[in-house]
Amino acid sequence: MSLRSRFCIAVTAGALTVTAFAGPAVAGDDPGDSRSDFGQSQNHNARLYKGVVTASSLALRSAPNRGGQIIRWAGRGEIVTIFCKTNGQNIQGNRQWYLLADGTWAWGAARYIRTIGTAPRWC
């Protein structure tokens, strides 16, 4: 039986830090279990979501606000992988921000990312 990994996101000295900690094991966590989404390809992973950037250039940040350090830039049409969503700074009437998991953990304003398929879960 494997342990479910959960992530705690913390911003330290302007840098985004991801710390994993083990939680209780639950049914479906075993990668060999056919009910587990860990054993599926990324395209079918229920823990990840997809979105497309609608802004011409979108700053991806270390925190869900415009004051967060810019980690990288995403261009219009770029497909991004979304881990979860949270409320942050209001951007043109939208307070939701997505935590992106595209090699670097960074926050993108949901105002400029259109989800593809299912809406992301809350962080």
mmCIF file of C-alpha atoms in Angstrom:
data_model
loop_
_atom_site.group_PDB
_atom_site.id
_atom_site.type_symbol
_atom_site.label_atom_id
_atom_site.label_comp_id
_atom_site.label_asym_id
_atom_site.label_seq_id
_atom_site.Cartn_x
_atom_site.Cartn_y
_atom_site.Cartn_z
ATOM 1 C CA MET A 1 0.000 0.000 0.000
ATOM 2 C CA SER A 2 1.431 3.387 -0.929
ATOM 3 C CA LEU A 3 1.034 6.707 0.864
ATOM 4 C CA ARG A 4 -0.795 9.614 -0.751
ATOM 5 C CA SER A 5 1.483 12.599 -1.266
ATOM 6 C CA ARG A 6 0.032 15.994 -0.601
ATOM 7 C CA PHE A 7 1.644 19.308 -1.313
ATOM 8 C CA CYS A 8 2.008 22.352 0.886
ATOM 9 C CA ILE A 9 2.923 25.499 -0.968
ATOM 10 C CA ALA A 10 4.872 28.190 0.852
ATOM 11 C CA VAL A 11 6.449 31.375 -0.378
ATOM 12 C CA THR A 12 9.813 31.993 1.266
ATOM 13 C CA ALA A 13 12.007 35.015 0.537
ATOM 14 C CA GLY A 14 10.309 35.588 -2.819
ATOM 15 C CA ALA A 15 10.762 32.025 -4.018
ATOM 16 C CA LEU A 16 8.111 29.349 -4.310
ATOM 17 C CA THR A 17 8.904 26.248 -2.280
ATOM 18 C CA VAL A 18 7.033 22.966 -2.628
ATOM 19 C CA THR A 19 7.161 20.582 0.307
ATOM 20 C CA ALA A 20 5.667 17.111 0.143
ATOM 21 C CA PHE A 21 4.317 15.357 3.182
ATOM 22 C CA ALA A 22 2.714 11.985 3.573
ATOM 23 C CA GLY A 23 -0.930 11.643 4.442
ATOM 24 C CA PRO A 24 -2.985 8.598 5.295
ATOM 25 C CA ALA A 25 -3.253 5.852 2.720
ATOM 26 C CA VAL A 26 -6.652 5.497 1.075
ATOM 27 C CA ALA A 27 -8.244 3.057 -1.358
ATOM 28 C CA GLY A 28 -7.036 3.666 -4.896
ATOM 29 C CA ASP A 29 -3.589 5.036 -3.906
ATOM 30 C CA ASP A 30 -1.719 1.925 -4.967
ATOM 31 C CA PRO A 31 -0.316 2.516 -8.504
ATOM 32 C CA GLY A 32 -1.173 -1.106 -9.345
ATOM 33 C CA ASP A 33 -4.798 -0.534 -8.333
ATOM 34 C CA SER A 34 -6.961 0.033 -11.416
ATOM 35 C CA ARG A 35 -8.892 2.724 -9.503
ATOM 36 C CA SER A 36 -5.720 4.779 -8.958
ATOM 37 C CA ASP A 37 -5.198 7.872 -11.076
ATOM 38 C CA PHE A 38 -1.444 7.681 -10.314
ATOM 39 C CA GLY A 39 -1.088 4.743 -12.697
ATOM 40 C CA GLN A 40 -2.765 6.585 -15.585
ATOM 41 C CA SER A 41 -1.136 8.800 -18.165
ATOM 42 C CA GLN A 42 -1.004 12.552 -17.521
ATOM 43 C CA ASN A 43 -3.807 13.120 -20.049
ATOM 44 C CA HIS A 44 -6.163 11.059 -17.897
ATOM 45 C CA ASN A 45 -4.820 12.066 -14.483
ATOM 46 C CA ALA A 46 -7.754 13.301 -12.374
ATOM 47 C CA ARG A 47 -5.327 15.356 -10.245
ATOM 48 C CA LEU A 48 -4.239 17.583 -13.157
ATOM 49 C CA TYR A 49 -6.246 19.882 -15.399
ATOM 50 C CA LYS A 50 -5.498 21.761 -18.620
ATOM 51 C CA GLY A 51 -5.967 25.352 -19.686
ATOM 52 C CA VAL A 52 -5.012 27.693 -22.513
ATOM 53 C CA VAL A 53 -3.527 31.160 -22.040
ATOM 54 C CA THR A 54 -5.752 33.880 -23.522
ATOM 55 C CA ALA A 55 -3.532 36.931 -22.824
ATOM 56 C CA SER A 56 -0.859 37.936 -25.335
ATOM 57 C CA SER A 57 1.719 37.464 -22.559
ATOM 58 C CA LEU A 58 0.909 36.262 -19.037
ATOM 59 C CA ALA A 59 3.235 36.648 -16.033
ATOM 60 C CA LEU A 60 3.299 33.470 -13.929
ATOM 61 C CA ARG A 61 4.094 34.364 -10.348
ATOM 62 C CA SER A 62 5.354 33.001 -7.016
ATOM 63 C CA ALA A 63 2.103 34.023 -5.249
ATOM 64 C CA PRO A 64 -1.536 34.483 -6.346
ATOM 65 C CA ASN A 65 -1.206 38.266 -6.669
ATOM 66 C CA ARG A 66 0.513 40.867 -8.853
ATOM 67 C CA GLY A 67 3.121 41.432 -6.145
ATOM 68 C CA GLY A 68 4.500 37.893 -6.490
ATOM 69 C CA GLN A 69 7.868 37.435 -8.177
ATOM 70 C CA ILE A 70 7.591 36.560 -11.883
ATOM 71 C CA ILE A 71 8.716 32.950 -12.355
ATOM 72 C CA ARG A 72 8.233 32.887 -16.137
ATOM 73 C CA TRP A 73 6.029 34.184 -18.958
ATOM 74 C CA ALA A 74 3.389 32.260 -20.920
ATOM 75 C CA GLY A 75 2.231 33.302 -24.388
ATOM 76 C CA ARG A 76 -1.223 33.331 -25.965
ATOM 77 C CA GLY A 77 -2.328 29.851 -26.968
ATOM 78 C CA GLU A 78 0.106 28.062 -24.642
ATOM 79 C CA ILE A 79 -1.424 24.967 -23.058
ATOM 80 C CA VAL A 80 -0.726 24.864 -19.305
ATOM 81 C CA THR A 81 -1.177 22.138 -16.690
ATOM 82 C CA ILE A 82 -3.248 23.246 -13.703
ATOM 83 C CA PHE A 83 -2.794 21.585 -10.315
ATOM 84 C CA CYS A 84 -5.495 23.488 -8.370
ATOM 85 C CA LYS A 85 -7.174 26.891 -7.900
ATOM 86 C CA THR A 86 -7.418 29.393 -5.045
ATOM 87 C CA ASN A 87 -8.691 32.902 -4.428
ATOM 88 C CA GLY A 88 -6.130 35.677 -4.614
ATOM 89 C CA GLN A 89 -5.889 39.243 -5.864
ATOM 90 C CA ASN A 90 -8.863 40.384 -7.932
ATOM 91 C CA ILE A 91 -7.876 40.728 -11.586
ATOM 92 C CA GLN A 92 -10.560 42.475 -13.635
ATOM 93 C CA GLY A 93 -13.388 40.992 -11.559
ATOM 94 C CA ASN A 94 -11.891 37.493 -11.167
ATOM 95 C CA ARG A 95 -10.254 36.504 -7.837
ATOM 96 C CA GLN A 96 -9.310 32.957 -8.882
ATOM 97 C CA TRP A 97 -5.725 31.977 -9.589
ATOM 98 C CA TYR A 98 -4.424 28.627 -10.872
ATOM 99 C CA LEU A 99 -1.333 26.871 -9.530
ATOM 100 C CA LEU A 100 0.447 25.621 -12.642
ATOM 101 C CA ALA A 101 2.603 22.519 -12.697
ATOM 102 C CA ASP A 102 4.549 22.877 -15.951
ATOM 103 C CA GLY A 103 8.042 22.104 -14.695
ATOM 104 C CA THR A 104 7.957 25.140 -12.416
ATOM 105 C CA TRP A 105 5.268 25.768 -9.812
ATOM 106 C CA ALA A 106 3.799 29.186 -10.553
ATOM 107 C CA TRP A 107 0.484 31.009 -10.173
ATOM 108 C CA GLY A 108 -1.450 32.340 -13.171
ATOM 109 C CA ALA A 109 -4.500 34.613 -13.009
ATOM 110 C CA ALA A 110 -7.578 32.604 -14.018
ATOM 111 C CA ARG A 111 -8.832 35.751 -15.793
ATOM 112 C CA TYR A 112 -6.324 34.948 -18.544
ATOM 113 C CA ILE A 113 -6.461 31.134 -18.579
ATOM 114 C CA ARG A 114 -9.443 29.339 -20.142
ATOM 115 C CA THR A 115 -9.864 25.829 -18.751
ATOM 116 C CA ILE A 116 -10.132 22.868 -21.086
ATOM 117 C CA GLY A 117 -12.581 20.284 -19.776
ATOM 118 C CA THR A 118 -13.280 19.970 -16.076
ATOM 119 C CA ALA A 119 -12.790 22.984 -13.780
ATOM 120 C CA PRO A 120 -9.792 22.560 -11.439
ATOM 121 C CA ARG A 121 -10.303 21.567 -7.808
ATOM 122 C CA TRP A 122 -9.647 23.983 -4.943
ATOM 123 C CA CYS A 123 -6.177 23.909 -3.357
#
